Amino acid sequence: MGLLLTKLMAVFGDKGKHKVVIVGLDNAGKTTILYQLLTKEAVHTSPTIGSNVEEISVRNTRFLVWDIGGQESLRATWFSYYCNTEIVILVVDSTDRERLTVTKDELHRMLAHEDLQNAAVLVLANKQDVKGSMTVGEISQFLTLSSITAHTWHVQACCGLTGEGLPASLDWMKSRVLAN
Ligand code: G3D
């Protein structure tokens, strides 16, 4: 269903709405963050089109946010959501040092895809409330973000449980789409 909708929207477009995809490994906090964005920092203005897409509105700027499953079996389908994407949000579990290599590989593979050539990247270093979690600096270094020159990117510390860091993320997203 999600794939069909993506294809239809790629064909017919969705005027005035900026397409965003949320990616990240399973358990990173994607769904928690999307829920926070819907209920706290933005007005939820329309019913969901499918179980994995929500519309959020930030002071007259509207985003259609696709929450893509992060399990290994689903990662191979991520590319089918890329068409017309303006912003990719990569959610990182800052406590999960072991799987950061997998995240790094997925990030760089994703950015090489032709449908994302114009997309900006927002890396959310989630679970900052957990003691001993990796800092934004450590995550940036590990993901080699400074090597990304073909895309505008930004890394933001956040906590999906409290919403801390998410208003700043929305401000950055808004500034990106308005800059285009
Ligand atoms: P996913 O959609 O990326 O798979 P979820 O991830 O949003 O389902 O979150 C996975 C687990 O991480 C959830 O815990 C959720 O409550 C927790 N989580 C999300 N964000 C944070 C955060 O900022 N801090 C902490 N401490 N936990 C967070 P459960 O126990 O429900 O599996």
CSV table of C-alpha atoms and ligand atoms in Angstrom, one decimal:
chain,number,residue,atom,x,y,z
A,1,MET,CA,0.0,0.0,0.0
A,2,GLY,CA,2.8,2.4,1.0
A,3,LEU,CA,4.6,1.7,-2.3
A,4,LEU,CA,1.6,2.3,-4.4
A,5,LEU,CA,0.8,5.6,-2.6
A,6,THR,CA,4.4,6.7,-3.1
A,7,LYS,CA,4.2,6.0,-6.8
A,8,LEU,CA,0.9,7.8,-7.2
A,9,MET,CA,2.2,10.8,-5.3
A,10,ALA,CA,5.3,10.9,-7.4
A,11,VAL,CA,3.1,11.1,-10.5
A,12,PHE,CA,0.5,13.5,-9.3
A,13,GLY,CA,2.6,15.5,-6.8
A,14,ASP,CA,1.1,17.0,-3.7
A,15,LYS,CA,1.2,20.8,-4.1
A,16,GLY,CA,2.5,22.9,-1.3
A,17,LYS,CA,3.6,20.0,0.8
A,18,HIS,CA,7.2,19.1,1.4
A,19,LYS,CA,8.1,15.5,1.4
A,20,VAL,CA,10.2,14.2,4.2
A,21,VAL,CA,11.2,10.6,4.9
A,22,ILE,CA,12.3,9.3,8.3
A,23,VAL,CA,14.8,6.5,8.2
A,24,GLY,CA,16.9,4.8,10.8
A,25,LEU,CA,17.4,1.3,12.2
A,26,ASP,CA,14.6,-0.4,14.1
A,27,ASN,CA,14.4,0.8,17.7
A,28,ALA,CA,16.2,4.1,16.9
A,29,GLY,CA,13.1,6.1,17.9
A,30,LYS,CA,11.5,7.0,14.6
A,31,THR,CA,7.9,6.4,15.6
A,32,THR,CA,8.4,8.1,18.9
A,33,ILE,CA,9.8,11.2,17.3
A,34,LEU,CA,7.1,11.3,14.6
A,35,TYR,CA,4.5,11.1,17.4
A,36,GLN,CA,6.2,14.0,19.2
A,37,LEU,CA,6.2,16.1,16.1
A,38,LEU,CA,2.5,15.5,15.6
A,39,THR,CA,1.3,16.2,19.0
A,40,LYS,CA,3.6,18.7,20.6
A,41,GLU,CA,5.4,20.9,18.1
A,42,ALA,CA,3.1,21.0,15.2
A,43,VAL,CA,-0.6,20.9,14.3
A,44,HIS,CA,-1.8,17.6,12.9
A,45,THR,CA,-3.9,18.9,10.0
A,46,SER,CA,-5.1,15.9,8.1
A,47,PRO,CA,-6.0,12.3,8.6
A,48,THR,CA,-3.2,9.9,7.7
A,49,ILE,CA,-3.1,8.7,4.1
A,50,GLY,CA,-1.7,5.4,5.2
A,51,SER,CA,-0.3,4.0,8.4
A,52,ASN,CA,3.1,5.3,7.6
A,53,VAL,CA,2.6,8.8,6.5
A,54,GLU,CA,1.5,11.9,8.5
A,55,GLU,CA,1.1,15.5,7.6
A,56,ILE,CA,2.5,18.1,10.0
A,57,SER,CA,2.2,21.8,9.7
A,58,VAL,CA,4.8,24.3,11.1
A,59,ARG,CA,3.6,27.9,10.9
A,60,ASN,CA,2.1,27.5,7.4
A,61,THR,CA,4.8,25.2,6.1
A,62,ARG,CA,3.4,21.7,5.5
A,63,PHE,CA,5.4,18.5,5.5
A,64,LEU,CA,4.3,15.1,4.5
A,65,VAL,CA,6.4,12.8,6.7
A,66,TRP,CA,6.9,9.1,5.7
A,67,ASP,CA,8.0,6.8,8.5
A,68,ILE,CA,9.8,4.0,6.9
A,69,GLY,CA,10.4,0.7,8.7
A,70,GLY,CA,13.9,0.1,9.8
A,71,GLN,CA,14.2,-3.6,10.0
A,72,GLU,CA,16.8,-5.2,7.8
A,73,SER,CA,14.1,-6.8,5.5
A,74,LEU,CA,12.5,-3.3,4.9
A,75,ARG,CA,15.7,-1.3,4.3
A,76,ALA,CA,15.9,-2.7,0.8
A,77,THR,CA,12.7,-0.9,0.0
A,78,TRP,CA,13.7,2.5,1.3
A,79,PHE,CA,14.7,3.6,-2.2
A,80,SER,CA,11.1,3.3,-3.4
A,81,TYR,CA,10.1,6.3,-1.1
A,82,TYR,CA,12.9,8.6,-2.3
A,83,CYS,CA,11.2,10.3,-5.3
A,84,ASN,CA,10.5,14.0,-4.6
A,85,THR,CA,12.0,13.9,-1.1
A,86,GLU,CA,13.2,17.2,0.1
A,87,ILE,CA,14.5,16.2,3.5
A,88,VAL,CA,15.7,12.9,4.9
A,89,ILE,CA,15.6,12.6,8.6
A,90,LEU,CA,18.0,9.9,9.9
A,91,VAL,CA,17.3,8.9,13.4
A,92,VAL,CA,20.2,7.4,15.3
A,93,ASP,CA,20.0,5.6,18.6
A,94,SER,CA,22.9,7.3,20.4
A,95,THR,CA,23.2,4.4,22.8
A,96,ASP,CA,23.7,1.8,20.1
A,97,ARG,CA,27.4,1.9,19.4
A,98,GLU,CA,27.4,-1.5,17.9
A,99,ARG,CA,25.1,-0.8,15.0
A,100,LEU,CA,26.4,2.7,14.1
A,101,THR,CA,28.5,1.1,11.3
A,102,VAL,CA,25.3,-0.3,9.8
A,103,THR,CA,23.7,3.2,10.1
A,104,LYS,CA,26.7,4.8,8.4
A,105,ASP,CA,26.6,2.3,5.5
A,106,GLU,CA,22.9,2.9,5.0
A,107,LEU,CA,23.3,6.7,5.1
A,108,HIS,CA,26.0,6.8,2.5
A,109,ARG,CA,24.3,4.2,0.3
A,110,MET,CA,21.1,6.3,0.5
A,111,LEU,CA,22.8,9.6,-0.4
A,112,ALA,CA,24.3,8.0,-3.5
A,113,HIS,CA,20.8,7.4,-4.9
A,114,GLU,CA,19.9,9.6,-7.8
A,115,ASP,CA,16.4,10.4,-6.4
A,116,LEU,CA,18.0,12.0,-3.4
A,117,GLN,CA,20.4,14.2,-5.1
A,118,ASN,CA,18.6,17.4,-4.0
A,119,ALA,CA,17.6,16.2,-0.6
A,120,ALA,CA,18.9,17.8,2.7
A,121,VAL,CA,19.8,15.5,5.6
A,122,LEU,CA,18.9,16.0,9.2
A,123,VAL,CA,20.6,13.5,11.6
A,124,LEU,CA,18.8,13.2,14.9
A,125,ALA,CA,21.1,12.0,17.6
A,126,ASN,CA,18.2,10.5,19.7
A,127,LYS,CA,18.1,9.1,23.3
A,128,GLN,CA,20.4,11.9,24.7
A,129,ASP,CA,18.7,11.4,28.0
A,130,VAL,CA,20.4,8.0,28.5
A,131,LYS,CA,23.6,8.3,30.5
A,132,GLY,CA,26.7,7.4,28.4
A,133,SER,CA,25.0,8.0,25.1
A,134,MET,CA,27.2,9.2,22.3
A,135,THR,CA,27.5,12.9,21.8
A,136,VAL,CA,26.7,14.7,18.6
A,137,GLY,CA,30.4,15.1,17.9
A,138,GLU,CA,31.1,11.4,18.3
A,139,ILE,CA,28.2,10.5,16.0
A,140,SER,CA,29.1,13.1,13.4
A,141,GLN,CA,32.6,11.7,13.3
A,142,PHE,CA,31.6,8.1,13.2
A,143,LEU,CA,29.1,8.7,10.4
A,144,THR,CA,31.8,10.8,8.6
A,145,LEU,CA,29.3,13.6,8.1
A,146,SER,CA,32.0,16.1,7.1
A,147,SER,CA,32.6,14.0,4.0
A,148,ILE,CA,29.1,14.8,2.8
A,149,THR,CA,29.5,17.7,0.4
A,150,ALA,CA,26.8,17.2,-2.1
A,151,HIS,CA,24.0,17.6,0.4
A,152,THR,CA,23.1,20.1,3.0
A,153,TRP,CA,23.2,18.4,6.4
A,154,HIS,CA,22.6,19.1,10.0
A,155,VAL,CA,23.0,17.1,13.2
A,156,GLN,CA,20.8,17.7,16.2
A,157,ALA,CA,20.8,16.2,19.6
A,158,CYS,CA,17.3,15.1,20.8
A,159,CYS,CA,15.2,13.1,23.1
A,160,GLY,CA,12.2,11.5,21.5
A,161,LEU,CA,10.6,10.9,24.9
A,162,THR,CA,10.5,14.5,26.0
A,163,GLY,CA,10.7,16.2,22.6
A,164,GLU,CA,13.8,18.1,23.5
A,165,GLY,CA,15.7,19.2,20.4
A,166,LEU,CA,12.7,18.7,18.1
A,167,PRO,CA,11.5,22.4,17.8
A,168,ALA,CA,15.0,23.3,16.7
A,169,SER,CA,14.9,20.4,14.2
A,170,LEU,CA,11.6,21.7,12.8
A,171,ASP,CA,13.0,25.2,12.5
A,172,TRP,CA,16.0,23.8,10.5
A,173,MET,CA,13.6,21.8,8.2
A,174,LYS,CA,11.5,24.9,7.6
A,175,SER,CA,14.5,27.0,6.8
A,176,ARG,CA,15.8,24.4,4.3
A,177,VAL,CA,12.6,24.1,2.3
A,178,LEU,CA,12.2,27.9,2.3
A,179,ALA,CA,15.7,28.3,1.0
A,180,ASN,CA,14.9,26.2,-2.1
B,1,G3D,P1,11.5,2.8,15.8
B,1,G3D,O1,10.2,3.4,15.3
B,1,G3D,O2,12.7,3.6,15.3
B,1,G3D,O3,11.6,1.4,15.7
B,1,G3D,P2,10.5,3.5,18.5
B,1,G3D,O4,11.6,3.1,17.4
B,1,G3D,O5,9.9,4.8,18.3
B,1,G3D,O6,9.5,2.4,18.5
B,1,G3D,O7,11.3,3.5,19.8
B,1,G3D,C1,12.0,2.3,20.2
B,1,G3D,C2,12.2,2.3,21.7
B,1,G3D,O8,13.0,3.4,22.1
B,1,G3D,C3,10.9,2.6,22.5
B,1,G3D,O9,11.0,1.9,23.8
B,1,G3D,C4,10.9,4.1,22.8
B,1,G3D,O10,10.1,4.4,23.9
B,1,G3D,C5,12.4,4.3,23.0
B,1,G3D,N1,12.8,5.7,22.8
B,1,G3D,C6,12.5,6.5,21.7
B,1,G3D,N2,13.1,7.7,21.9
B,1,G3D,C7,13.8,7.6,23.1
B,1,G3D,C8,14.6,8.6,23.8
B,1,G3D,O11,14.8,9.7,23.4
B,1,G3D,N3,15.1,8.2,25.0
B,1,G3D,C9,14.9,6.9,25.5
B,1,G3D,N4,15.4,6.6,26.7
B,1,G3D,N5,14.1,6.0,24.9
B,1,G3D,C10,13.6,6.4,23.7
B,1,G3D,P3,10.2,0.6,24.1
B,1,G3D,O12,10.6,0.3,25.5
B,1,G3D,O13,8.7,0.9,23.9
B,1,G3D,O14,10.6,-0.4,23.1
